[in-house]
Tab-separated table of C-alpha atoms in Angstrom:
chain	number	residue	atom	x	y	z
A	1	MET	CA	-23.953	3.172	30.343
A	2	ALA	CA	-24.278	6.572	31.447
A	3	GLU	CA	-20.640	7.099	30.174
A	4	LEU	CA	-21.616	5.452	26.667
A	5	ALA	CA	-24.636	7.894	26.578
A	6	GLU	CA	-22.038	10.594	27.047
A	7	LEU	CA	-19.688	9.399	24.083
A	8	GLU	CA	-22.681	9.695	21.672
A	9	ASP	CA	-21.727	11.781	18.704
A	10	PRO	CA	-24.193	12.252	15.942
A	11	LYS	CA	-21.967	12.665	13.154
A	12	ALA	CA	-20.347	8.876	14.274
A	13	ARG	CA	-23.983	7.703	14.132
A	14	ALA	CA	-24.689	9.095	10.754
A	15	VAL	CA	-21.347	6.897	9.501
A	16	ASN	CA	-21.995	4.146	11.551
A	17	GLU	CA	-25.892	3.979	10.218
A	18	ARG	CA	-24.597	3.760	6.847
A	19	HIS	CA	-22.702	0.474	7.443
A	20	GLY	CA	-26.230	-0.771	9.161
A	21	ASP	CA	-24.664	0.104	12.982
A	22	ASP	CA	-27.254	1.702	15.048
A	23	HIS	CA	-25.187	3.636	17.537
A	24	GLY	CA	-23.144	6.646	17.607
A	25	VAL	CA	-19.878	5.868	19.820
A	26	ASN	CA	-16.714	6.931	18.154
A	27	LEU	CA	-14.907	3.305	18.227
A	28	GLY	CA	-11.492	4.758	19.096
A	29	LYS	CA	-12.990	6.352	22.460
A	30	LEU	CA	-15.062	2.892	22.800
A	31	ARG	CA	-11.139	1.432	22.965
A	32	VAL	CA	-10.307	4.091	25.558
A	33	LEU	CA	-12.721	3.287	27.594
A	34	ALA	CA	-12.392	-0.678	27.497
A	35	LYS	CA	-8.781	-0.218	28.133
A	36	ARG	CA	-9.362	1.707	31.326
A	37	LEU	CA	-12.119	-0.945	32.597
A	38	LYS	CA	-9.732	-3.893	31.421
A	39	THR	CA	-11.012	-7.527	31.302
A	40	GLN	CA	-14.038	-7.894	33.292
A	41	GLN	CA	-15.984	-10.991	32.521
A	42	ASP	CA	-19.069	-10.281	34.551
A	43	LEU	CA	-19.440	-6.979	33.676
A	44	ALA	CA	-19.158	-7.926	30.018
A	45	LEU	CA	-22.235	-10.250	30.330
A	46	ARG	CA	-24.291	-7.616	31.988
A	47	LEU	CA	-23.682	-5.173	29.276
A	48	TRP	CA	-24.366	-7.918	26.443
A	49	GLU	CA	-27.601	-8.299	28.014
A	50	THR	CA	-28.536	-4.537	27.925
A	51	GLY	CA	-29.088	-5.357	23.970
A	52	ASP	CA	-27.558	-1.920	23.458
A	53	THR	CA	-25.278	-1.943	20.158
A	54	ALA	CA	-22.169	0.150	21.954
A	55	ALA	CA	-22.470	-1.736	25.132
A	56	ARG	CA	-22.218	-4.982	23.356
A	57	LEU	CA	-19.126	-3.755	21.511
A	58	LEU	CA	-17.710	-2.511	25.076
A	59	ALA	CA	-18.761	-6.150	26.320
A	60	ILE	CA	-16.728	-7.787	23.414
A	61	LEU	CA	-13.361	-5.603	24.348
A	62	ILE	CA	-13.545	-6.513	28.211
A	63	CYS	CA	-14.621	-9.859	28.163
A	64	ARG	CA	-12.767	-13.374	28.400
A	65	PRO	CA	-13.092	-15.246	25.298
A	66	LYS	CA	-12.154	-18.446	26.568
A	67	ALA	CA	-14.567	-18.389	29.541
A	68	PHE	CA	-17.565	-18.737	27.379
A	69	GLU	CA	-19.552	-22.070	26.616
A	70	ARG	CA	-20.350	-23.078	23.224
A	71	GLU	CA	-23.947	-22.736	23.907
A	72	GLN	CA	-23.300	-18.898	25.058
A	73	LEU	CA	-21.609	-18.328	21.834
A	74	ASP	CA	-24.264	-19.788	19.394
A	75	ALA	CA	-26.888	-17.605	21.513
A	76	MET	CA	-24.715	-14.564	21.385
A	77	LEU	CA	-23.994	-14.618	17.753
A	78	ARG	CA	-27.908	-15.097	16.885
A	79	GLU	CA	-28.756	-12.145	18.972
A	80	ALA	CA	-25.740	-10.102	17.202
A	81	HIS	CA	-28.122	-7.996	14.670
A	82	THR	CA	-25.886	-5.417	13.758
A	83	PRO	CA	-22.781	-6.151	11.526
A	84	LYS	CA	-20.146	-4.539	14.084
A	85	VAL	CA	-21.112	-6.425	16.750
A	86	HIS	CA	-21.288	-9.856	14.448
A	87	ASP	CA	-18.062	-8.950	13.251
A	88	TRP	CA	-16.365	-8.279	16.608
A	89	LEU	CA	-18.057	-11.219	18.415
A	90	VAL	CA	-16.511	-13.723	15.653
A	91	ASN	CA	-12.896	-12.217	15.245
A	92	TYR	CA	-12.246	-11.010	19.202
A	93	VAL	CA	-13.956	-13.527	20.876
A	94	VAL	CA	-15.158	-17.089	18.958
A	95	LYS	CA	-11.802	-17.253	17.067
A	96	LYS	CA	-10.077	-17.404	20.491
A	97	ASN	CA	-12.536	-19.602	22.080
A	98	PRO	CA	-11.739	-23.397	22.633
A	99	HIS	CA	-15.034	-24.048	20.822
A	100	SER	CA	-14.486	-22.220	17.664
A	101	GLU	CA	-14.202	-25.418	15.386
A	102	GLU	CA	-17.285	-26.968	16.888
A	103	LEU	CA	-19.228	-23.539	16.054
A	104	ARG	CA	-17.575	-23.129	12.627
A	105	LEU	CA	-19.017	-26.628	11.514
A	106	ALA	CA	-22.345	-25.973	13.200
A	107	TRP	CA	-22.792	-22.241	11.639
A	108	PHE	CA	-21.220	-23.373	8.360
A	109	ALA	CA	-24.317	-25.154	7.338
A	110	ASP	CA	-26.688	-23.264	9.267
A	111	PRO	CA	-29.833	-21.959	7.018
A	112	ASP	CA	-29.768	-18.382	8.411
A	113	PRO	CA	-27.409	-16.537	5.884
A	114	ILE	CA	-26.079	-14.381	8.805
A	115	VAL	CA	-25.023	-17.010	11.013
A	116	ALA	CA	-23.620	-19.197	8.046
A	117	SER	CA	-21.579	-16.094	7.251
A	118	ALA	CA	-19.927	-16.501	10.888
A	119	GLY	CA	-18.996	-20.134	9.616
A	120	TRP	CA	-17.639	-19.031	6.413
A	121	ALA	CA	-15.516	-16.478	8.453
A	122	LEU	CA	-14.135	-18.952	10.494
A	123	THR	CA	-13.296	-21.348	7.642
A	124	THR	CA	-11.244	-18.401	6.154
A	125	GLU	CA	-9.395	-18.231	9.349
A	126	ARG	CA	-8.571	-22.064	8.945
A	127	VAL	CA	-7.529	-21.644	4.831
A	128	ALA	CA	-4.879	-18.684	6.504
A	129	LYS	CA	-3.732	-20.708	9.431
A	130	THR	CA	-4.486	-23.963	9.817
A	131	PRO	CA	-5.552	-25.286	6.249
A	132	ASP	CA	-5.054	-28.980	6.852
A	133	GLY	CA	-8.176	-31.227	7.217
A	134	LEU	CA	-10.004	-28.822	4.611
A	135	ASP	CA	-11.573	-29.522	1.864
A	136	LEU	CA	-10.654	-26.799	-0.222
A	137	ALA	CA	-11.732	-28.289	-3.637
A	138	ALA	CA	-15.054	-28.763	-2.094
A	139	LEU	CA	-15.112	-25.442	-0.592
A	140	LEU	CA	-14.588	-24.097	-4.078
A	141	ASP	CA	-17.257	-26.031	-5.736
A	142	THR	CA	-19.695	-24.427	-3.105
A	143	ILE	CA	-18.677	-21.046	-3.818
A	144	GLU	CA	-18.886	-21.645	-7.289
A	145	ALA	CA	-22.571	-22.699	-7.261
A	146	GLU	CA	-23.767	-20.496	-4.520
A	147	MET	CA	-21.693	-17.516	-4.126
A	148	LYS	CA	-23.351	-15.428	-6.982
A	149	ASP	CA	-26.872	-15.523	-5.525
A	150	ALA	CA	-26.122	-15.640	-1.927
A	151	PRO	CA	-27.363	-12.814	0.479
A	152	ASP	CA	-24.887	-9.709	0.985
A	153	ARG	CA	-23.392	-10.863	4.249
A	154	LEU	CA	-22.966	-14.311	3.161
A	155	GLN	CA	-21.850	-13.550	-0.236
A	156	TRP	CA	-19.071	-11.339	1.259
A	157	ALA	CA	-17.792	-14.073	3.504
A	158	MET	CA	-17.717	-16.463	0.839
A	159	ASN	CA	-15.767	-14.331	-1.632
A	160	HIS	CA	-13.365	-13.653	1.086
A	161	CYS	CA	-12.847	-17.464	1.512
A	162	LEU	CA	-12.293	-17.728	-2.311
A	163	ALA	CA	-9.841	-15.171	-2.054
A	164	GLN	CA	-7.989	-16.304	0.561
A	165	ILE	CA	-7.874	-19.784	-1.022
A	166	GLY	CA	-6.483	-18.331	-4.000
A	167	ILE	CA	-3.850	-16.049	-2.012
A	168	GLU	CA	-2.764	-19.118	0.042
A	169	GLN	CA	-2.855	-22.189	-1.964
A	170	ALA	CA	-1.026	-21.828	-5.186
A	171	ALA	CA	-2.444	-25.240	-6.512
A	172	TYR	CA	-5.716	-23.895	-6.286
A	173	ARG	CA	-5.065	-20.109	-7.363
A	174	ALA	CA	-5.733	-20.334	-11.161
A	175	ARG	CA	-9.084	-21.911	-10.549
A	176	ALA	CA	-10.357	-19.635	-7.710
A	177	ILE	CA	-8.957	-16.580	-9.957
A	178	GLY	CA	-11.090	-18.294	-12.452
A	179	ILE	CA	-14.413	-18.744	-10.442
A	180	GLY	CA	-14.094	-14.814	-9.839
A	181	GLU	CA	-13.776	-14.096	-13.013
A	182	ARG	CA	-16.991	-15.919	-14.128
A	183	LEU	CA	-19.313	-14.837	-11.103
A	184	GLU	CA	-18.177	-11.387	-11.361
A	185	VAL	CA	-19.043	-10.958	-7.527
A	186	LEU	CA	-18.098	-7.509	-6.179
A	187	LYS	CA	-16.139	-6.523	-9.458
A	188	ASP	CA	-17.570	-3.038	-9.325
A	189	TYR	CA	-17.340	-2.372	-5.720
A	190	PRO	CA	-16.300	0.907	-5.047
A	191	THR	CA	-12.770	1.073	-3.930
A	192	SER	CA	-11.073	3.996	-2.254
A	193	PRO	CA	-7.769	5.036	-3.768
A	194	GLY	CA	-4.770	3.026	-2.193
A	195	CYS	CA	-7.342	-0.019	-1.153
A	196	THR	CA	-7.300	-3.220	-2.770
A	197	SER	CA	-10.412	-4.206	-4.709
A	198	PRO	CA	-12.618	-7.109	-2.882
A	199	PHE	CA	-13.072	-8.825	-6.355
A	200	ALA	CA	-11.224	-12.047	-5.664
A	201	PRO	CA	-9.111	-12.056	-9.204
A	202	ILE	CA	-7.629	-8.319	-8.081
A	203	TRP	CA	-7.551	-9.160	-4.492
A	204	ILE	CA	-5.765	-12.539	-5.487
A	205	THR	CA	-3.311	-11.365	-7.515
A	206	GLU	CA	-2.295	-8.166	-5.509
A	207	MET	CA	-1.740	-9.892	-2.256
A	208	VAL	CA	0.504	-12.600	-4.156
A	209	ARG	CA	2.426	-9.883	-5.972
A	210	ARG	CA	2.757	-8.505	-2.225
A	211	GLN	CA	3.956	-11.696	-0.934
A	212	GLY	CA	6.780	-11.949	-3.597
A	213	ARG	CA	7.976	-8.680	-2.956
A	214	ALA	CA	8.426	-9.441	0.790
A	215	ARG	CA	10.116	-12.685	0.203
A	216	ASP	CA	12.568	-10.654	-2.138
A	217	LEU	CA	13.460	-8.058	0.588
């Protein structure tokens, strides 16, 4: 904790706070510290228990993802109040845990929109990697009915799933683009030069174009 305190940078905190994260540690420096510590599950648990955002991010980097029980991960996700901790926990830990599918199903239907967004993130992962068994038409039905009025974090996760379906599944591409065009979610989202817009019709079209180019090479 003393080392983390020494890494505190007011400029980094200002940037992080604009994204809803309450810490001032440069993530590159945090990764260097994690690389030095290597995997230490017991230390990771103790760091998580502090409740400190930087400590929890470090805990995620040095933990052993497969060592967590389902109940532990469920509790941790509900305690992950900042966006970065939430995202890292889902992407670096839950996705690598043997209980990920059980948690996906449980979180997907959770009344808490932040928890539900984790369920959608795991569903997007399945669309990309293991779509067999998913009812893609039903997912699109839900997105079409609920995404427009969903809270920000949940809306973002549903939009990512919409785009992924359109990118990966040619049979559903036209419908996915059509849903995006009708709902206009994130249509005006500010996008830096050289980056792809998160507006689903643009996102889908660009990624499919890139995949086509890659196949031609």
